[in-house]
Coordinates of C-alpha atoms in Angstrom, one line a residue:
Chain A
M1 CA 92.8 27.6 107.3
G2 CA 92.0 28.9 103.8
R3 CA 90.8 32.4 103.4
A4 CA 88.0 31.4 101.1
R5 CA 86.3 29.8 104.0
E6 CA 87.1 32.5 106.4
M7 CA 86.2 35.5 104.3
D8 CA 84.0 36.3 101.4
E9 CA 86.2 36.8 98.2
T10 CA 84.4 40.1 97.3
L11 CA 85.0 41.5 100.8
A12 CA 88.7 40.5 100.6
E13 CA 88.9 42.2 97.2
F14 CA 87.2 45.3 98.7
I15 CA 89.7 45.4 101.5
R16 CA 92.6 45.0 99.1
R17 CA 91.5 47.7 96.8
T18 CA 90.7 50.1 99.6
I19 CA 94.1 49.7 101.3
F20 CA 95.9 49.8 98.0
K21 CA 94.7 53.3 97.0
I22 CA 96.0 54.8 100.3
P23 CA 99.3 56.4 99.6
M24 CA 102.2 55.1 101.8
A25 CA 102.8 58.6 103.2
T26 CA 99.5 58.7 104.9
M27 CA 99.0 54.9 105.5
M28 CA 99.9 55.1 109.2
T29 CA 97.6 58.1 109.9
V30 CA 94.7 56.6 108.1
L31 CA 95.0 53.2 109.8
E32 CA 95.4 54.8 113.3
T33 CA 92.3 57.0 112.7
W34 CA 90.4 54.0 111.5
G35 CA 91.0 52.4 114.9
F36 CA 90.0 48.9 113.7
L37 CA 93.4 47.3 114.3
S38 CA 94.9 47.1 117.7
E39 CA 98.1 48.9 118.7
S40 CA 100.1 45.7 118.7
Q41 CA 98.8 44.7 115.3
L42 CA 99.8 48.1 113.9
Q43 CA 103.2 47.8 115.4
S44 CA 103.7 44.4 113.8
L45 CA 103.5 45.9 110.4
N46 CA 106.6 46.7 108.4
F47 CA 106.1 49.9 106.5
K48 CA 109.4 49.6 104.7
Q49 CA 108.3 46.6 102.7
R50 CA 106.7 46.7 99.3
K51 CA 103.1 47.9 99.2
E52 CA 101.8 44.5 97.8
S53 CA 103.2 42.6 100.8
L54 CA 101.9 45.3 103.2
V55 CA 98.4 45.0 101.7
H56 CA 98.6 41.2 102.1
N57 CA 99.6 41.5 105.7
L58 CA 96.9 44.0 106.4
L59 CA 94.4 41.7 104.8
L60 CA 95.4 38.9 107.1
L61 CA 95.0 41.2 110.1
C62 CA 91.5 42.2 108.9
E63 CA 90.6 38.6 108.6
E64 CA 91.8 37.9 112.1
N65 CA 89.6 40.7 113.4
H66 CA 86.6 39.5 111.4
A67 CA 86.2 42.7 109.4
S68 CA 82.8 43.4 107.9
I69 CA 81.8 45.4 104.8
N70 CA 80.9 48.3 107.2
D71 CA 84.4 48.3 108.8
V72 CA 86.0 48.6 105.4
A73 CA 83.6 51.3 104.4
L74 CA 84.6 53.2 107.5
L75 CA 88.3 52.8 106.4
D76 CA 87.2 54.2 103.0
I77 CA 85.6 57.2 104.7
V78 CA 88.8 57.9 106.7
Y79 CA 90.8 57.7 103.5
I80 CA 88.4 60.3 101.9
Q81 CA 88.5 62.5 104.9
V82 CA 92.3 62.7 104.6
H83 CA 92.2 63.0 100.8
R84 CA 89.1 65.1 100.4
H85 CA 90.7 67.2 97.6
Q86 CA 90.4 64.2 95.3
K87 CA 86.7 64.6 95.0
M88 CA 84.6 67.4 93.4
W89 CA 82.1 68.5 96.0
N90 CA 78.6 69.7 95.3
V91 CA 76.5 71.7 97.8
F92 CA 72.9 71.1 98.6
H93 CA 70.7 73.6 100.3
M94 CA 67.6 72.5 102.2
S95 CA 64.8 74.6 103.4
K96 CA 61.8 74.2 105.7
G97 CA 58.2 75.1 105.0
P98 CA 57.0 78.5 106.3
D99 CA 55.0 77.1 109.2
E100 CA 57.4 74.3 110.3
D101 CA 58.9 74.5 113.7
V102 CA 62.5 73.9 114.6
D103 CA 62.7 70.3 115.7
I104 CA 65.1 68.9 118.2
F105 CA 67.7 67.2 116.1
D106 CA 68.8 63.7 117.0
M107 CA 71.8 62.3 115.2
E108 CA 70.8 58.7 115.8
E109 CA 67.4 59.3 114.4
F110 CA 68.8 61.1 111.4
K111 CA 71.1 58.1 110.7
S112 CA 68.4 55.4 111.0
L113 CA 65.9 57.4 109.0
F114 CA 68.5 58.1 106.2
K115 CA 69.4 54.4 106.1
K116 CA 65.8 53.3 106.1
I117 CA 64.8 55.5 103.2
L118 CA 67.6 54.3 101.0
H119 CA 67.0 50.6 101.9
R120 CA 63.3 50.8 101.2
A121 CA 64.0 52.3 97.7
L122 CA 66.9 50.2 96.6
K123 CA 67.1 47.1 98.9
N124 CA 70.7 46.7 98.0
V125 CA 72.7 49.6 99.4
T126 CA 75.6 50.0 101.9
V127 CA 75.3 53.1 104.1
S128 CA 78.0 53.9 106.6
F129 CA 78.3 56.8 109.0
R130 CA 81.3 58.3 110.7
D131 CA 81.0 61.1 113.1
A132 CA 83.4 64.0 112.7
Q133 CA 84.2 67.2 114.4
E134 CA 81.8 70.2 114.6
N135 CA 78.7 68.0 114.7
A136 CA 79.4 66.7 111.3
V137 CA 78.7 63.3 110.0
W138 CA 80.3 61.7 107.0
I139 CA 78.1 59.3 105.1
R140 CA 79.3 56.8 102.5
I141 CA 76.7 55.3 100.2
A142 CA 77.6 52.4 97.9
W143 CA 74.7 52.1 95.5
G144 CA 73.0 49.0 94.3
T145 CA 69.7 48.2 92.7
Q146 CA 66.8 45.9 93.6
H147 CA 68.5 43.0 91.9
K148 CA 72.2 43.9 92.1
K149 CA 74.6 44.0 95.0
P150 CA 75.9 47.5 95.9
N151 CA 78.9 48.6 93.9
Q152 CA 81.6 49.5 96.5
Y153 CA 83.9 51.2 94.1
Q154 CA 81.7 54.1 93.0
P155 CA 80.3 55.4 96.3
T156 CA 78.9 58.8 97.0
Y157 CA 80.3 60.6 100.0
V158 CA 78.1 63.1 101.9
V159 CA 79.0 65.4 104.7
Y160 CA 76.2 66.8 106.8
H161 CA 76.5 69.2 109.6
S162 CA 73.7 68.7 112.0
Q163 CA 71.2 71.5 112.4
T164 CA 72.4 73.3 109.3
P165 CA 70.5 73.5 106.0
F166 CA 73.6 72.4 104.0
A167 CA 74.9 69.1 102.8
F168 CA 78.0 68.4 100.8
A169 CA 78.1 65.5 98.4
S170 CA 80.9 64.2 96.2
S171 CA 80.2 64.2 92.5
S172 CA 79.4 60.7 91.2
R173 CA 79.1 59.2 87.8
L174 CA 75.7 57.7 88.8
K175 CA 73.6 60.8 88.2
S176 CA 70.4 58.8 88.8
T177 CA 71.1 58.6 92.5
V178 CA 71.0 62.3 93.1
P179 CA 67.2 62.6 93.5
L180 CA 67.1 59.7 95.9
L181 CA 70.0 61.1 97.9
G182 CA 68.2 64.5 98.1
Q183 CA 65.0 62.8 99.3
A184 CA 66.8 60.8 102.0
L185 CA 68.6 64.0 103.2
T186 CA 65.5 66.1 103.4
V187 CA 63.4 63.6 105.2
A188 CA 66.1 62.5 107.6
S189 CA 67.0 66.1 108.5
K190 CA 63.3 67.1 108.7
H191 CA 63.5 69.6 105.9
H192 CA 61.0 70.3 103.3
Q193 CA 62.9 71.0 100.1
I194 CA 66.3 70.5 98.7
V195 CA 68.1 72.2 95.8
Q196 CA 71.6 71.7 94.4
M197 CA 73.5 75.0 94.5
D198 CA 75.6 76.3 91.7
L199 CA 78.7 75.9 93.7
R200 CA 81.4 73.3 93.2
S201 CA 85.0 72.9 94.3
R202 CA 87.6 70.3 95.3
H203 CA 88.1 72.2 98.5
L204 CA 85.4 71.0 100.9
D205 CA 86.6 73.3 103.7
S206 CA 86.4 76.4 101.5
L207 CA 82.9 75.4 100.4
K208 CA 82.0 75.2 104.1
A209 CA 83.6 78.6 104.8
I210 CA 81.5 80.1 101.9
V211 CA 78.1 78.7 102.8
F212 CA 78.5 79.1 106.6
K213 CA 79.9 82.6 105.9
Q214 CA 82.9 81.8 108.0
F215 CA 85.5 83.7 106.0
N216 CA 83.9 87.0 107.2
Q217 CA 84.1 85.9 110.8
T218 CA 87.8 85.3 110.6
F219 CA 88.0 88.9 109.3
E220 CA 86.3 90.2 112.5
N221 CA 88.1 87.9 114.9
H222 CA 91.7 88.4 113.9
N223 CA 93.3 91.8 113.9
S224 CA 96.4 90.9 112.0
T225 CA 95.7 93.2 109.1
T226 CA 99.1 94.8 108.6
P227 CA 101.1 92.0 106.9
L228 CA 98.2 91.2 104.6
Q229 CA 97.9 94.8 103.6
E230 CA 101.5 94.9 102.6
R231 CA 101.2 91.7 100.7
S232 CA 98.1 92.7 98.8
L233 CA 100.0 95.7 97.3
G234 CA 101.9 93.2 95.2
V235 CA 105.3 95.0 95.6
D236 CA 107.2 96.1 98.6
I237 CA 107.2 99.8 99.1
N238 CA 110.6 100.8 97.8
M239 CA 112.8 102.7 100.1
D240 CA 115.1 104.0 97.4
S241 CA 114.5 107.8 97.3
R242 CA 115.5 108.0 93.7
I243 CA 112.4 106.1 92.7
I244 CA 109.3 108.2 92.8
H245 CA 105.8 106.7 92.6
E246 CA 103.6 109.2 90.9
N247 CA 100.2 107.5 91.5
T248 CA 100.4 106.8 95.2
I249 CA 96.9 108.2 95.7
E250 CA 95.5 106.0 93.0
K251 CA 97.3 103.0 94.4
E252 CA 95.9 103.7 97.8
R253 CA 92.5 103.8 96.3
V254 CA 93.0 100.5 94.5
R255 CA 94.2 99.0 97.8
R256 CA 91.2 100.3 99.7
V257 CA 88.7 99.2 97.1
T258 CA 90.2 95.7 97.0
Q259 CA 90.1 95.5 100.7
E260 CA 86.5 96.6 100.8
T261 CA 85.5 94.0 98.3
F262 CA 87.6 91.0 99.5
G263 CA 88.3 91.8 103.1
V264 CA 91.7 91.2 104.6
C265 CA 91.5 87.6 105.4
P266 CA 92.6 84.8 103.0
Q267 CA 90.0 83.9 100.5
P268 CA 88.3 80.5 100.3
Q269 CA 89.8 78.3 97.7
L270 CA 87.9 77.6 94.5
E271 CA 89.4 76.3 91.3
F272 CA 87.1 77.9 88.7
A273 CA 84.1 80.1 87.9
Q274 CA 82.0 79.5 84.9
Y275 CA 79.8 82.0 83.1
K276 CA 77.3 80.9 80.5
L277 CA 76.4 83.9 78.3
E278 CA 73.1 84.0 76.4
T279 CA 73.0 87.6 75.6
K280 CA 72.5 89.4 72.4
F281 CA 75.6 91.0 70.8
K282 CA 75.9 94.7 71.6
G283 CA 78.1 97.5 70.5
D284 CA 78.9 98.7 67.0
L285 CA 82.6 98.0 67.0
Y286 CA 82.4 95.1 64.7
G287 CA 78.9 95.9 63.5
G288 CA 77.2 94.1 60.6
I289 CA 76.3 90.4 61.0
L290 CA 76.7 90.0 64.7
A291 CA 74.8 93.2 65.7
K292 CA 71.7 92.3 63.7
R293 CA 71.3 88.8 64.9
E294 CA 68.1 88.1 66.8
E295 CA 69.3 85.0 68.6
P296 CA 71.5 85.4 71.6
L297 CA 75.2 84.9 71.1
R298 CA 76.0 81.8 73.2
C299 CA 79.4 81.4 74.8
L300 CA 80.9 80.0 77.8
I301 CA 83.6 81.7 79.8
K302 CA 85.6 79.8 82.3
F303 CA 88.1 81.3 84.7
S304 CA 90.4 78.8 86.3
S305 CA 93.2 79.0 88.7
P306 CA 94.6 76.9 91.6
H307 CA 93.2 79.6 93.9
L308 CA 90.7 81.6 91.9
L309 CA 89.6 84.1 94.5
E310 CA 93.1 85.1 95.6
A311 CA 93.9 85.5 91.9
L312 CA 91.0 87.8 91.4
K313 CA 91.9 89.7 94.5
S314 CA 95.4 90.5 93.2
L315 CA 94.3 91.6 89.7
A316 CA 93.8 95.2 90.5
P317 CA 96.8 95.7 92.8
A318 CA 99.0 94.1 90.2
G319 CA 97.7 96.6 87.6
I320 CA 96.2 93.9 85.4
A321 CA 92.6 95.2 85.8
D322 CA 90.8 98.3 86.9
A323 CA 89.4 98.5 90.5
P324 CA 86.7 97.8 91.4
L325 CA 86.3 94.6 89.5
S326 CA 83.0 93.6 87.9
P327 CA 80.5 92.5 90.5
L328 CA 80.1 89.3 88.5
L329 CA 83.6 88.3 89.6
T330 CA 83.5 89.6 93.1
C331 CA 80.1 88.2 94.1
I332 CA 81.2 84.5 94.1
P333 CA 81.6 84.1 97.9
N334 CA 78.7 86.2 98.8
K335 CA 76.3 84.6 96.4
A336 CA 77.8 81.2 97.1
M337 CA 77.9 80.5 93.3
N338 CA 80.6 79.7 90.8
Y339 CA 78.3 78.7 88.0
F340 CA 76.5 81.6 86.4
K341 CA 74.0 82.0 83.6
I342 CA 73.7 85.5 82.1
R343 CA 70.7 86.5 80.1
D344 CA 69.4 89.8 78.6
K345 CA 66.9 91.4 80.9
Chain B
M1 CA 94.0 117.9 82.3
S2 CA 97.6 119.0 82.3
V3 CA 99.7 118.1 79.3
L4 CA 103.3 117.1 80.2
R5 CA 105.8 119.3 78.3
P6 CA 109.4 118.6 77.7
L7 CA 111.0 122.0 78.2
D8 CA 108.8 123.9 80.6
K9 CA 111.3 123.6 83.4
L10 CA 115.0 124.3 83.8
P11 CA 117.1 121.2 84.2
G12 CA 118.4 120.4 87.6
L13 CA 122.2 120.4 88.0
N14 CA 123.5 117.1 86.6
M15 CA 120.0 115.6 86.9
A16 CA 118.5 113.1 84.5
T17 CA 114.9 112.1 85.0
I18 CA 113.1 109.2 83.4
L19 CA 109.4 108.5 83.5
L20 CA 108.2 104.9 83.2
V21 CA 104.5 104.5 82.3
G22 CA 102.8 101.1 82.5
V23 CA 100.1 99.3 84.4
E24 CA 102.1 96.6 85.9
D25 CA 103.7 98.2 88.9
A26 CA 105.9 95.2 89.9
L27 CA 107.6 95.2 86.4
L28 CA 108.2 98.9 86.5
Q29 CA 109.7 98.7 89.9
Q30 CA 112.1 95.9 88.9
L31 CA 113.2 97.8 85.8
A32 CA 113.7 100.9 88.0
D33 CA 115.8 98.9 90.4
S34 CA 118.0 97.6 87.6
M35 CA 118.5 101.0 86.1
L36 CA 119.7 102.4 89.4
K37 CA 122.2 99.6 89.7
E38 CA 123.9 100.9 86.5
D39 CA 126.9 103.2 86.6
C40 CA 125.8 106.6 85.6
A41 CA 127.7 109.9 85.9
S42 CA 124.4 111.8 86.1
E43 CA 122.2 111.9 89.1
M44 CA 119.3 109.7 88.1
R45 CA 115.7 109.9 89.1
V46 CA 113.1 107.3 88.1
H47 CA 109.5 108.2 88.2
L48 CA 106.9 105.4 88.0
A49 CA 103.3 106.1 86.8
K50 CA 100.4 103.9 85.9
S51 CA 99.1 106.4 83.4
L52 CA 99.2 110.0 82.3
P53 CA 98.2 112.7 83.1
L54 CA 100.4 112.9 86.2
P55 CA 98.9 114.5 89.4
S56 CA 99.5 118.2 89.0
N57 CA 99.9 119.1 92.6
V58 CA 103.4 117.8 92.9
N59 CA 106.7 119.5 92.1
R60 CA 108.7 117.3 89.9
P61 CA 111.9 117.8 88.0
R62 CA 112.1 118.1 84.2
I63 CA 111.3 114.8 82.6
D64 CA 114.0 113.9 80.0
L65 CA 112.7 110.6 78.7
V66 CA 109.3 108.9 78.8
V67 CA 109.1 105.1 78.4
F68 CA 105.8 103.5 77.7
V69 CA 105.8 99.9 78.8
I70 CA 103.4 97.6 77.0
N71 CA 102.8 94.0 78.1
L72 CA 101.9 92.1 75.0
H73 CA 99.9 89.7 77.2
S74 CA 97.4 92.3 78.2
K75 CA 95.2 94.5 76.0
Y76 CA 94.5 96.6 79.0
S77 CA 98.1 97.7 79.2
L78 CA 98.0 98.8 75.5
Q79 CA 94.8 100.7 76.0
N80 CA 96.2 102.4 79.0
V81 CA 99.3 103.5 77.0
E82 CA 97.1 104.7 74.1
K83 CA 95.0 106.8 76.4
S84 CA 98.1 108.2 78.2
L85 CA 99.7 109.3 74.9
C86 CA 97.2 112.1 74.5
H87 CA 98.5 113.8 77.6
L88 CA 102.0 114.2 76.3
D89 CA 103.2 117.4 74.5
A90 CA 104.2 116.8 70.9
G91 CA 107.7 118.2 71.7
F92 CA 108.4 114.9 73.5
F93 CA 108.2 113.0 70.3
L94 CA 111.4 114.6 69.1
G95 CA 113.4 111.8 70.6
K96 CA 112.3 111.8 74.2
V97 CA 109.7 109.0 74.0
C98 CA 110.3 105.3 73.5
F99 CA 108.0 102.3 73.6
L100 CA 109.0 99.1 75.4
A101 CA 107.1 95.9 74.6
T102 CA 107.5 93.1 77.0
G103 CA 106.3 89.5 76.9
A104 CA 107.1 88.6 73.3
G105 CA 109.0 85.6 74.5
Q106 CA 105.9 83.6 75.4
D107 CA 104.1 83.8 72.1
S108 CA 101.2 81.7 73.2
H109 CA 100.2 84.2 75.9
C110 CA 100.2 87.2 73.6
S111 CA 96.9 88.9 73.0
I112 CA 98.4 91.8 71.2
H113 CA 100.1 91.3 67.8
R114 CA 103.6 92.7 67.6
N115 CA 102.6 94.6 64.5
T116 CA 100.0 96.5 66.5
V117 CA 102.7 98.0 68.7
R118 CA 105.0 98.5 65.7
K119 CA 102.3 100.6 64.1
L120 CA 101.7 102.5 67.3
A121 CA 105.4 103.3 67.6
H122 CA 105.5 104.3 64.0
T123 CA 102.5 106.6 64.3
Y124 CA 104.3 108.5 67.1
R125 CA 107.7 108.3 65.2
S126 CA 109.3 106.9 68.3
P127 CA 111.6 103.9 68.7
L128 CA 110.2 100.6 69.9
L129 CA 112.3 98.2 72.0
F130 CA 111.4 94.6 72.7
C131 CA 112.5 93.0 75.9
D132 CA 111.2 90.3 78.3
L133 CA 111.4 92.2 81.5
E134 CA 110.7 89.1 83.6
V135 CA 114.1 87.6 82.6
D136 CA 116.8 89.1 84.9
G137 CA 119.5 89.2 82.3
F138 CA 117.4 90.8 79.6
R139 CA 116.1 93.3 82.1
A140 CA 119.6 94.3 83.1
S141 CA 120.7 94.9 79.6
M142 CA 117.6 96.9 78.8
A143 CA 118.2 99.0 81.9
Q144 CA 121.7 99.7 80.7
R145 CA 120.4 100.8 77.3
L146 CA 117.7 103.0 78.9
V147 CA 120.3 104.7 81.1
R148 CA 122.4 105.5 78.1
M149 CA 119.4 106.9 76.2
L150 CA 118.4 108.9 79.3
Q151 CA 121.9 110.5 79.5
I152 CA 121.7 111.5 75.9
C153 CA 118.1 112.9 76.2
A154 CA 119.1 114.8 79.3
G155 CA 121.9 116.4 77.2
H156 CA 124.7 114.9 79.3
V157 CA 126.5 113.3 76.4
P158 CA 128.4 115.9 74.4
G159 CA 127.8 116.0 70.7
V160 CA 124.6 113.8 70.7
S161 CA 121.1 115.1 71.1
A162 CA 117.8 113.3 71.6
L163 CA 116.8 114.1 68.0
N164 CA 120.2 112.9 66.8
L165 CA 119.6 109.6 68.6
L166 CA 116.1 109.2 67.2
S167 CA 117.4 109.4 63.6
L168 CA 120.1 107.0 64.4
L169 CA 117.7 104.5 65.9
R170 CA 115.6 104.4 62.8
S171 CA 116.9 101.4 61.1
P172 CA 116.8 101.3 57.3
E173 CA 116.6 97.5 57.1
S174 CA 113.2 97.1 58.7
P175 CA 110.4 96.8 56.2
P176 CA 108.4 100.0 55.4
L177 CA 105.6 100.1 58.0
E178 CA 103.0 100.9 55.4
E179 CA 103.2 97.3 54.4
L180 CA 102.4 95.9 57.8

C-alpha cells in the first residue's frame, strides 16, 4: 500500500521534520513521554542506525497507528518541554476587575474556550494541549489565516498554570498573533486584562520562580546556609598564619550586605538585563557640549552573562564593585523585570 | 584617618612584612600563596588589604614594602589605588612602594590604558611592574621578584638599600614620561 493513499503528504512531512529535529540523545525519552507508540513498537526501533533511516521507520509506525496532526503536535510539545531552553519566553500578567469574584476554574472549560476563540477568529488554526505537572497546561498553537492552512513550523508555545494570573509564551516571529493570543488567554481564564511583562529569558523555570516568588521560599525552607556562605566569599579562608587579612570587618560587611540583597539560595537564571537610558547628561567632568544639551542622551546598556543574577551576586565579594550594588541591578527578581527604561524625573 | 608610616616601629627580628593592596581578593590571595612558597631566609608576613587606611585598632609589624595591585580591566581597581595612595606617608616612596599592573595580556578587556598607570607610577616615583597574575607561571616569577625586593626593603640584603634599588630599577631606556 502506498503512503500517498494512506497518509496526507503534508502530515508525513510534518512528522518527518518534527522527529528530525529531536536530537538522538533525547529521542528515546521524548518518544516514551509522547506515549503514542506501543512498547513493542518502540523496542523494534534500532537507535544505532542513521537518523534518516530511523525517521523513516518511525514514519511507518506513525502511519500504522493512524497518527493525526494533533498527535504530532503533541510530540512537538513533548520535544519543547524537554528542550525548553531553545525558546525565548515572555511572561504575561493577567488581572481581574475590582468587583469580579474568584470563579471555580475548570481546565476542560478553559481548553474549549481557548480553542473556540482562536477558531472563530482565524478559522485555520491548530491548537493542542498537553497537561503537565503542577496544574500546568502546555498549549501549542500553529497559526493560519482565514484562507490559509496553519503553518506547523512556526508555532507559539504557551504554558499556563491554572488559577494563576501568569502565562508564559515563546517568542514568535509572527508579532501580529500576540493580541489574539492575549485575548484568548484572558477570556478562557476568566480574567479582565492582560499585559506583557518586561521579563524575558530562555529559562522558563527561572521565570516561574521569579513571578511565583518561589526563590524566596526555598530560602526559608532549606537551612543549608553554611556551604553557600563560604562559596559566596569567593575565596577560601586561608589557614596560613603568615597571611593576614586586614579588612576582615569590611569583608564581613560585604558578605552580609550581599546575603541581605540576594539571599542565600541560588538565583534564578536570566541571561541579560537591558537598560534604556533617556536621561540628560549630568556632571561637569567632561563639561561643554554634552552638559548643555537639552535633549536626553539616549543609550542602551545591556548586561549579559550565562547566569546574570549569580554574576551580579558575586561582584561585591570578588571586589569588582562596591556593596551594596545599585538597586537597579538588584531589583530584577523582585520587580520581575529585566527590561528597564530610565527617564529623568 | 591614620597615615601609614615606614619607620614608626622597630623591626621584628628577621621579619619582613609586605602589604598587598588591591580590590580583587582572590588575586591577592593567590599572589600571597605563591610568595610564601618561595625560599626566603627572612621570616615573611603577607598582609592583604582592599584599600588604605588600614584599621587602626590592630597591632601589626613594621611594613617594609607596599604593593598596589591594579587590574587593567577595571577602573574601579585604579580608583581604589588612587584613593589609597593618600593614606601613605611620603617616606614610603623612597623605594618601599611598587605598582603592579595585571591583565595587560588580554588587550581587548582593558579599560585602563597602560600609559595611565605609567603616569601614576611616575608621579609617585615608584617602579611599575607588569604581570598577568592569572597565569600560574607568571605569578610565580613575580612572587619570586617581590620576595627579593621585600628582603632588600627590609634591610636583609647587605649592601643594598631600598633607595638603592629604586635608583637601579629606573631604566634609562624607557622614553621620558613627559612625552606620554
